[in-house]
mmCIF file of C-alpha atoms and ligand atoms in Angstrom:
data_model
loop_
_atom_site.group_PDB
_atom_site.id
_atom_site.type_symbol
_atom_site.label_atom_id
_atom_site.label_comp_id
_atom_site.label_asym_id
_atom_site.label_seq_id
_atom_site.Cartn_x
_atom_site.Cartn_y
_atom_site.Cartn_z
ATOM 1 C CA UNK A 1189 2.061 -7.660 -28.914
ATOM 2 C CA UNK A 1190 2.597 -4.154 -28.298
ATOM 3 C CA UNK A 1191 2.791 -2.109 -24.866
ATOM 4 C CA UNK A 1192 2.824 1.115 -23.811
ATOM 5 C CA UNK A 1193 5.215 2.283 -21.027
ATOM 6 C CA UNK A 1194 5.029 5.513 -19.265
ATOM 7 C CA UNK A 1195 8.453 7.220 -18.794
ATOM 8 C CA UNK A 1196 10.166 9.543 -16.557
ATOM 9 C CA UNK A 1197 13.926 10.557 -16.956
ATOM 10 C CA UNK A 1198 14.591 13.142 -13.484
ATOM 11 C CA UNK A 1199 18.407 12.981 -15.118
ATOM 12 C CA UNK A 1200 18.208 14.631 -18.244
ATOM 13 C CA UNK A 1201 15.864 17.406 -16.874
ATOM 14 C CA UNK A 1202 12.461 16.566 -15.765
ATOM 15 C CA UNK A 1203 10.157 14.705 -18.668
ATOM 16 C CA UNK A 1204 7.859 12.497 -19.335
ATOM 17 C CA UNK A 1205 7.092 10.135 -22.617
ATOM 18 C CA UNK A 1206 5.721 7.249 -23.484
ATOM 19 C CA UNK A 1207 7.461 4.535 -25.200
ATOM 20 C CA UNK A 1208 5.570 1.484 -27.352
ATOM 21 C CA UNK A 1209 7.335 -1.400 -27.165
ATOM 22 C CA UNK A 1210 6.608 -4.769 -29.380
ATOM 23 C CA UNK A 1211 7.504 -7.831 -27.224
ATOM 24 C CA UNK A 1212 6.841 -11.584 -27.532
ATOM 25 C CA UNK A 1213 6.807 -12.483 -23.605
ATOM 26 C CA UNK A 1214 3.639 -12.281 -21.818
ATOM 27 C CA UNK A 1215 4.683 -12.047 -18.357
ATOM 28 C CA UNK A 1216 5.145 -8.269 -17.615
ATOM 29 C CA UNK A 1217 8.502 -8.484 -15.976
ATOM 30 C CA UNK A 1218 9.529 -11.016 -18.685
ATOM 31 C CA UNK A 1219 8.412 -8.445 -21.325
ATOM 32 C CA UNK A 1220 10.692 -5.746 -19.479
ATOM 33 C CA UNK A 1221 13.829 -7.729 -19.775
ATOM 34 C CA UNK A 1222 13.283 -8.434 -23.306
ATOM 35 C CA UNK A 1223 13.132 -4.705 -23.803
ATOM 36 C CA UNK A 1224 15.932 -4.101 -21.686
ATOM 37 C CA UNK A 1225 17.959 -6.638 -24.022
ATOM 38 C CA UNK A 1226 16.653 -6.154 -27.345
ATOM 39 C CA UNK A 1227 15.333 -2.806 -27.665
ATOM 40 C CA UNK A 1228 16.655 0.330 -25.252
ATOM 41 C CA UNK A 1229 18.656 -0.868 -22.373
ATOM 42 C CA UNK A 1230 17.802 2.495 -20.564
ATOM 43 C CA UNK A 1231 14.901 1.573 -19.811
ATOM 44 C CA UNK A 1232 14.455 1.402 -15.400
ATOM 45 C CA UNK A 1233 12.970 -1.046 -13.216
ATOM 46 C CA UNK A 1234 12.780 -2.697 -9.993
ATOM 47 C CA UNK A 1235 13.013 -6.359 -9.279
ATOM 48 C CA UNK A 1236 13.722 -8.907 -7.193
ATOM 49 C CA UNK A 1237 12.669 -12.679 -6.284
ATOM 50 C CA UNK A 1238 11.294 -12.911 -9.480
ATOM 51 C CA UNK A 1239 8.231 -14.470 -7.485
ATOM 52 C CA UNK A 1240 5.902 -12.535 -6.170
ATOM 53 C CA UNK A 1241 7.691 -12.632 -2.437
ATOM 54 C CA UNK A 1242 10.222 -9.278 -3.031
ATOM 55 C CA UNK A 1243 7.210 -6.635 -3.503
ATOM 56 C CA UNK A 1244 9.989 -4.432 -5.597
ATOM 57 C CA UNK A 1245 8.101 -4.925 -8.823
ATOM 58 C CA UNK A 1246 4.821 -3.340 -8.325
ATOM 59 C CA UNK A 1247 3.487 -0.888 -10.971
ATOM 60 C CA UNK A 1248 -0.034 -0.634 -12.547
ATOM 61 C CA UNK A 1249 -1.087 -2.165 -15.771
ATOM 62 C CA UNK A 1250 -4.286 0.389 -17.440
ATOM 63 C CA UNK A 1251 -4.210 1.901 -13.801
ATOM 64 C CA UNK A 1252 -4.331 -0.677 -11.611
ATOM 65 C CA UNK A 1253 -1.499 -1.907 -9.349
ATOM 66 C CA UNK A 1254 0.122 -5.062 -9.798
ATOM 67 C CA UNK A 1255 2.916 -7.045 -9.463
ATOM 68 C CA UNK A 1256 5.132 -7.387 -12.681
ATOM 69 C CA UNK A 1257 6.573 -10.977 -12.054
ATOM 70 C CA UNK A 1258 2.809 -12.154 -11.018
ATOM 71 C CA UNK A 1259 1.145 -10.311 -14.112
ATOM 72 C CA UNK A 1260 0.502 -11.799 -17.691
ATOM 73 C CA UNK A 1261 -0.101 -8.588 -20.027
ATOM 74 C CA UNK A 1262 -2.104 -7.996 -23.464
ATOM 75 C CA UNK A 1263 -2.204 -6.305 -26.027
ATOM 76 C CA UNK A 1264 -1.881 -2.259 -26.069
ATOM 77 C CA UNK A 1265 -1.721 -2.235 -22.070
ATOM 78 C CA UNK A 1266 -0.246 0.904 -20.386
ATOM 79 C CA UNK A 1267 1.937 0.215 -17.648
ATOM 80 C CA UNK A 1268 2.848 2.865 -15.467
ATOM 81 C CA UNK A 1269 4.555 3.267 -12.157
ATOM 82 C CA UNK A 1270 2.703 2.809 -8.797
ATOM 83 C CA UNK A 1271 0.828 6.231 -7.126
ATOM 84 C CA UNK A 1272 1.825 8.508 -4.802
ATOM 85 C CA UNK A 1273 5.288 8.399 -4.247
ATOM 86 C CA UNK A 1274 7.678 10.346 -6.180
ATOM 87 C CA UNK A 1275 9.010 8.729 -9.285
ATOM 88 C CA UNK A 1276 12.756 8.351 -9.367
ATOM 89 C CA UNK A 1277 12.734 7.182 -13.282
ATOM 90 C CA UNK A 1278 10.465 5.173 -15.518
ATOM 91 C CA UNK A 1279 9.402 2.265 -13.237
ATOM 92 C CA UNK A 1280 11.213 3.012 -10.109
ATOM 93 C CA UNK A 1281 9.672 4.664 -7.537
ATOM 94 C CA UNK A 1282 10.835 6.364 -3.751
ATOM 95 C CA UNK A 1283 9.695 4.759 -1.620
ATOM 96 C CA UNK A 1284 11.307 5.391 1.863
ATOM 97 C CA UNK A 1285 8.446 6.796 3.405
ATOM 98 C CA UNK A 1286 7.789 2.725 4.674
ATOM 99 C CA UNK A 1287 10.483 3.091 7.543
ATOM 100 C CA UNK A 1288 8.720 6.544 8.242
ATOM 101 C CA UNK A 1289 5.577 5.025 8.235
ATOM 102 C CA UNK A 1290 6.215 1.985 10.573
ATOM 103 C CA UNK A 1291 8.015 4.300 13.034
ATOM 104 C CA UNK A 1292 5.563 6.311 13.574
ATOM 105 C CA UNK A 1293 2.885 3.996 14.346
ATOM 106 C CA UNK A 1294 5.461 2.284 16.458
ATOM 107 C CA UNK A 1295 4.047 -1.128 15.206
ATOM 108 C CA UNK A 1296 7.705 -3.506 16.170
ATOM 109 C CA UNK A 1297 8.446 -5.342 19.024
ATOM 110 C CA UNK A 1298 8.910 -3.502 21.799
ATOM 111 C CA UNK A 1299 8.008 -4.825 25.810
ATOM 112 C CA UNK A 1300 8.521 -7.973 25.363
ATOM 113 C CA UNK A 1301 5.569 -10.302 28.113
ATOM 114 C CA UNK A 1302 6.679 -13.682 28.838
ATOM 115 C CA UNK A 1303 3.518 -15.853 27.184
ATOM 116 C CA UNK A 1304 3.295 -18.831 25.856
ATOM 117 C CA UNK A 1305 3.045 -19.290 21.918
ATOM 118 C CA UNK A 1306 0.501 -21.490 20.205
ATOM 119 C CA UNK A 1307 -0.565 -21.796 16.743
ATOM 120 C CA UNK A 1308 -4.152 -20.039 17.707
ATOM 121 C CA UNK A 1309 -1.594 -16.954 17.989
ATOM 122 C CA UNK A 1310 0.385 -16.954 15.375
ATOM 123 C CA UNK A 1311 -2.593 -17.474 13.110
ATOM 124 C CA UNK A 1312 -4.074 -14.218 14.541
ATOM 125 C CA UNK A 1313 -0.841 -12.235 13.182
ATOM 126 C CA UNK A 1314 0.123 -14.397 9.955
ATOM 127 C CA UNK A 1315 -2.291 -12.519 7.328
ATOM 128 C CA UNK A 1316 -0.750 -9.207 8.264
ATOM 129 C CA UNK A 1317 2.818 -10.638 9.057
ATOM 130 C CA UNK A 1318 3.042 -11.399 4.798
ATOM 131 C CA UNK A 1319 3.285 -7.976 3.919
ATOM 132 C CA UNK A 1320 5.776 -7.464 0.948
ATOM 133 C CA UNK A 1321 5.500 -4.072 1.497
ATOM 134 C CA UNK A 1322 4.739 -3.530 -2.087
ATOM 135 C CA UNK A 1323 3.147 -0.284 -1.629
ATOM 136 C CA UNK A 1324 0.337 -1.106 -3.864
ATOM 137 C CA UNK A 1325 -1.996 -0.169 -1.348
ATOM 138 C CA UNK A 1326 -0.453 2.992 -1.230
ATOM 139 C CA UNK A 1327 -0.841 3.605 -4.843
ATOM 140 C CA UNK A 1328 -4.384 3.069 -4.900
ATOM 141 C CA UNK A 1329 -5.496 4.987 -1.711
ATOM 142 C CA UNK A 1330 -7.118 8.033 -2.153
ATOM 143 C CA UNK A 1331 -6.574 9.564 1.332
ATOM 144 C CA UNK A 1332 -2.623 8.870 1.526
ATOM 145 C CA UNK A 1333 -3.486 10.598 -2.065
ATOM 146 C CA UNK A 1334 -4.483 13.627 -0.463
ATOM 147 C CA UNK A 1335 -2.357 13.728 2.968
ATOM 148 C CA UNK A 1336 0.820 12.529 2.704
ATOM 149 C CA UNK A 1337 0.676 12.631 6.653
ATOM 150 C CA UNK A 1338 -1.997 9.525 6.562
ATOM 151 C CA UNK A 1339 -0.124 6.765 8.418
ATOM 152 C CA UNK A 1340 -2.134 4.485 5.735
ATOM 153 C CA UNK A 1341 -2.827 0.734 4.743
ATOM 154 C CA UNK A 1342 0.184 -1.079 5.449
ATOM 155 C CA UNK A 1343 1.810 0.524 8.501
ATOM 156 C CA UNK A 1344 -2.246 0.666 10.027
ATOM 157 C CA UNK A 1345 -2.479 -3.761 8.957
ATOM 158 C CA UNK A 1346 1.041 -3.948 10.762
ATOM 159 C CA UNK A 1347 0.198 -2.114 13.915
ATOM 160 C CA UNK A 1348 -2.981 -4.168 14.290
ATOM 161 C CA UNK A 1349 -0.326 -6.966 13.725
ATOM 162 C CA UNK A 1350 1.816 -5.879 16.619
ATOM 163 C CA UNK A 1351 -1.341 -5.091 18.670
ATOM 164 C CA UNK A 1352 -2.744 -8.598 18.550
ATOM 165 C CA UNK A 1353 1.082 -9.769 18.952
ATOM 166 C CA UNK A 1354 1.013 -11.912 22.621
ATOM 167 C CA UNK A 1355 5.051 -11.296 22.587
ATOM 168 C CA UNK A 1356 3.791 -7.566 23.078
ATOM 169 C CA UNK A 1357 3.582 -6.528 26.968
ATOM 170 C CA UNK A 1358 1.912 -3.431 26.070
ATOM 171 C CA UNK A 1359 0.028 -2.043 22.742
ATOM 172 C CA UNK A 1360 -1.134 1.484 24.012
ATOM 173 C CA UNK A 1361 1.597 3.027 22.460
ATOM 174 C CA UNK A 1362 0.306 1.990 19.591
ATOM 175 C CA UNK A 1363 -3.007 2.576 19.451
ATOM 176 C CA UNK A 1364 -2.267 5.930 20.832
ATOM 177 C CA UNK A 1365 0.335 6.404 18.055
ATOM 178 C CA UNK A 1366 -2.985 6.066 15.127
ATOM 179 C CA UNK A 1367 -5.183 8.450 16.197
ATOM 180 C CA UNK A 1368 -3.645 11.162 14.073
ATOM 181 C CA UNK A 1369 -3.623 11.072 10.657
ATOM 182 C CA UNK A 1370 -4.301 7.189 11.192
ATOM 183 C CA UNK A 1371 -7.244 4.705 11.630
ATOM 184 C CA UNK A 1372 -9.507 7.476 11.792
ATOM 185 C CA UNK A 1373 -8.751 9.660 8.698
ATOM 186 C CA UNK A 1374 -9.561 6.218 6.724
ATOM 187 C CA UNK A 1375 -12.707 6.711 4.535
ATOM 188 C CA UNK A 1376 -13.179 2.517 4.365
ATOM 189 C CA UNK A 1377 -13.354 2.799 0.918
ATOM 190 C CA UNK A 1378 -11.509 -0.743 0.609
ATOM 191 C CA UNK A 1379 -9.245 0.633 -2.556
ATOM 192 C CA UNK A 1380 -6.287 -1.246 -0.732
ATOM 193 C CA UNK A 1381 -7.877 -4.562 0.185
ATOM 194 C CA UNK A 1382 -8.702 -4.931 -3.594
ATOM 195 C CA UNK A 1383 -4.930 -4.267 -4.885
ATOM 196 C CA UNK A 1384 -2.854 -6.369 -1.965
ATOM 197 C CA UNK A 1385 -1.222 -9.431 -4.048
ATOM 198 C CA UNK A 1386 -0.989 -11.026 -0.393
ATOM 199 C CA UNK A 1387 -4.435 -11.328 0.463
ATOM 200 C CA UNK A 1388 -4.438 -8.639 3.294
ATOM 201 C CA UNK A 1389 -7.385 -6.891 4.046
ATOM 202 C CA UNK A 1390 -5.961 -3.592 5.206
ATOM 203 C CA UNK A 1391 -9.660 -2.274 5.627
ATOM 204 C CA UNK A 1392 -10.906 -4.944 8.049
ATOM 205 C CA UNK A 1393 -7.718 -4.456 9.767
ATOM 206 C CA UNK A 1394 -8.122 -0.376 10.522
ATOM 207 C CA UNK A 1395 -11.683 -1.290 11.591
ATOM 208 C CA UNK A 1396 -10.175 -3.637 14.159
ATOM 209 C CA UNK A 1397 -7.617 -1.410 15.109
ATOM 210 C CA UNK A 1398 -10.774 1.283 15.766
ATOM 211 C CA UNK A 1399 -12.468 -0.829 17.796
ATOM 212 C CA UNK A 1400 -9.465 -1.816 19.719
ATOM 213 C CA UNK A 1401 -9.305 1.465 20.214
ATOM 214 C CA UNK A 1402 -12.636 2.420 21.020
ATOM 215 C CA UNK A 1403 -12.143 -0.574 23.930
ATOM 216 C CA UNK A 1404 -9.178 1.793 24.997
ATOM 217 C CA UNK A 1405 -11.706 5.079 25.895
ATOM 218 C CA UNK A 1406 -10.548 6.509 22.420
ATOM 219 C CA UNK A 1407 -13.472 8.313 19.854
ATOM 220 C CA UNK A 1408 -13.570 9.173 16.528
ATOM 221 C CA UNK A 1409 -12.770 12.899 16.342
ATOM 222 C CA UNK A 1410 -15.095 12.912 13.245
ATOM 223 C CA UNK A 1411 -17.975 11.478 14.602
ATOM 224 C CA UNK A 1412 -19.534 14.866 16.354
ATOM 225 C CA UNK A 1413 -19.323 16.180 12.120
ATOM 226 C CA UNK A 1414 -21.362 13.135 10.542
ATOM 227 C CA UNK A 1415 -24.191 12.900 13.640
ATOM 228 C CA UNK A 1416 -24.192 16.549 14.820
ATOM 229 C CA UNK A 1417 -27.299 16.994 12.617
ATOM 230 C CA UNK A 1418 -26.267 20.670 11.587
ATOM 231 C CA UNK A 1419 -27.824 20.503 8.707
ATOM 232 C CA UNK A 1420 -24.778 20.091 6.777
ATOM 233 C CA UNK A 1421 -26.309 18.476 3.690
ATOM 234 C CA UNK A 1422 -23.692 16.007 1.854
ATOM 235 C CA UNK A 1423 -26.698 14.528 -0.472
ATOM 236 C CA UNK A 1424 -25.180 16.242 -3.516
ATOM 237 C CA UNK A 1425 -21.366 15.624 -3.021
ATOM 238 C CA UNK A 1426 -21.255 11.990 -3.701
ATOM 239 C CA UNK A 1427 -19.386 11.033 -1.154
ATOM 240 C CA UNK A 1428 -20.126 9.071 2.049
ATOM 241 C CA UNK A 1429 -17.017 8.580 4.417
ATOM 242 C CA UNK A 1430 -19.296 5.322 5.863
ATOM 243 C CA UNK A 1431 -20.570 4.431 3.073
ATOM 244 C CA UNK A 1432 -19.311 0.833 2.386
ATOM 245 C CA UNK A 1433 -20.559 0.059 5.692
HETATM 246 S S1 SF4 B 2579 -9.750 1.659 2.978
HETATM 247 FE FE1 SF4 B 2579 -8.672 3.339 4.007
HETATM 248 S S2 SF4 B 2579 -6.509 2.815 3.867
HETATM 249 FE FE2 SF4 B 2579 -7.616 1.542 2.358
HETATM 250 S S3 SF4 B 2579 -7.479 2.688 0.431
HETATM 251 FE FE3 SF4 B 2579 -9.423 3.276 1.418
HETATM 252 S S4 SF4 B 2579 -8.905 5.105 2.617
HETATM 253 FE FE4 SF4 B 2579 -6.964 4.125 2.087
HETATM 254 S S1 SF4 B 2580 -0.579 -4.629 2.607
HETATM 255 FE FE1 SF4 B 2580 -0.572 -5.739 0.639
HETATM 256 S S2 SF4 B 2580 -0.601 -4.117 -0.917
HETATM 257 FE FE2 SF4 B 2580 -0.009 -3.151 1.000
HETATM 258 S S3 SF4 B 2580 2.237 -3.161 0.983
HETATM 259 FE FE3 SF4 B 2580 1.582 -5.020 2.080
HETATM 260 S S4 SF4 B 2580 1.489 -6.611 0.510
HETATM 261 FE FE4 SF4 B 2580 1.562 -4.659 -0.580
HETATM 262 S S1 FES B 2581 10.181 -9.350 -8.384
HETATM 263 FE FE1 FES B 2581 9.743 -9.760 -6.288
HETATM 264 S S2 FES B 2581 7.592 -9.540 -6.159
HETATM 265 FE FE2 FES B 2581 8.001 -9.294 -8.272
#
């Protein structure tokens, strides 16, 4: 069957192409070695276990993201490299910004308190502790689109993970840490919940994390806009930050 690959070569001087490719393998990250072997061994991409555990070989196949090794292809799909981070060549994306991103929500270990561990805990942190940081959600969210400031799905799903953390003394730093540019600035449009190849539901977890917050005296700086009643019509913009309430 025949794919389509999306290309980007920084070295020779900025370009982009597209390259169809005729392969026999249906898994996506099978097809890529093939091509690699038998058919331009220029071509660039990232990967890892090999099993869906690494997160290194996320791209998106006719635009949406997914996970090469996990992905059986068809015929004339486009594959393309994730969103929103800068695209070192073909495939293979930057993607440093995660360190960034988890530092400045402070979401790690830091007080530790001296509790007790049961299994009723650890299942409270487990969904959001399997994070592959894949940066999928990243690709497809249209705020981090827009503001590369937006602390965004993953790092917001691991501070609510370090939040609900018993080892944790003391979360305020982290809540306070996501009020700008964080759980906020989210538009709940659930983009990321419907790419994560883990099951997380980064969504549900920012609207935890805002009413953890809310607990914590904290309001949403936004609110005053959407119930001033200013007469600020929105009817004919199409867009309705609450609307998948
Ligand atoms: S729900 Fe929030 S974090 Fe997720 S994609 Fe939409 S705007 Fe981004
Ligand atoms: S939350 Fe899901 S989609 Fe986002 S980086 Fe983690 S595993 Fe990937
Ligand atoms: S190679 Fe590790 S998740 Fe695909």
């Amino acid at each position: 069957m025949k794919i389509n690959i999306k290309r980007f070569n920084q070295a020779n001087e900025p370009q982009k192409f597209n390259n169809e490719f005729e392969v026999s393998n249906t898994n996506l990250l099978q097809a890529f070695n093939e091509i690699k072997k038998e058919h331009d061994e220029t071509l660039t991409y990232r990967c890892g276990c090999k099993s869906g555990v690494c997160g290194s070989c996320a791209v998106r196949v006719n635009g949406v993201e997914r996970l090469a090794c996990k992905t059986n292809i068809n015929e004339n799909d486009v594959i393309e490299p994730i969103k929103n981070s800068k695209v070192i060549k073909d495939l293979v994306v930057d993607v440093s910004h995660e360190t960034l991103l988890i530092e400045k929500t402070n979401s790690f270990m830091q007080d530790n308190s001296d509790e007790e561990i049961e299994q009723k805990d650890i299942n409270k942190i487990d969904r959001q502790s399997n994070c592959i940081l894949c940066n999928s959600c990243y690709s497809s969210c249209p705020v981090y689109e827009a503001n590369k400031s937006f602390l965004g799905p993953f790092a917001l799903s691991r501070a609510l993970r370090y939040s609900n953390d018993k080892k944790m003394a003391n979360n305020d730093l982290i809540i306070e840490s996501i009020q700008s540019n964080g759980i906020w600035d989210c538009t709940l449009c659930g983009a990321c919940t419907m790419v994560c190849p883990q099951g997380i539901d980064p969504k549900m977890d920012i609207l935890q994390l805002q009413g953890l917050a809310s607990q914590k005296g904290y309001t949403n700086p936004y609110q005053a806009t959407f119930d001033s009643n200013m007469g600020f019509d929105m009817s004919d913009m199409g867009f309705d930050p609450n609307g998948s309430f």
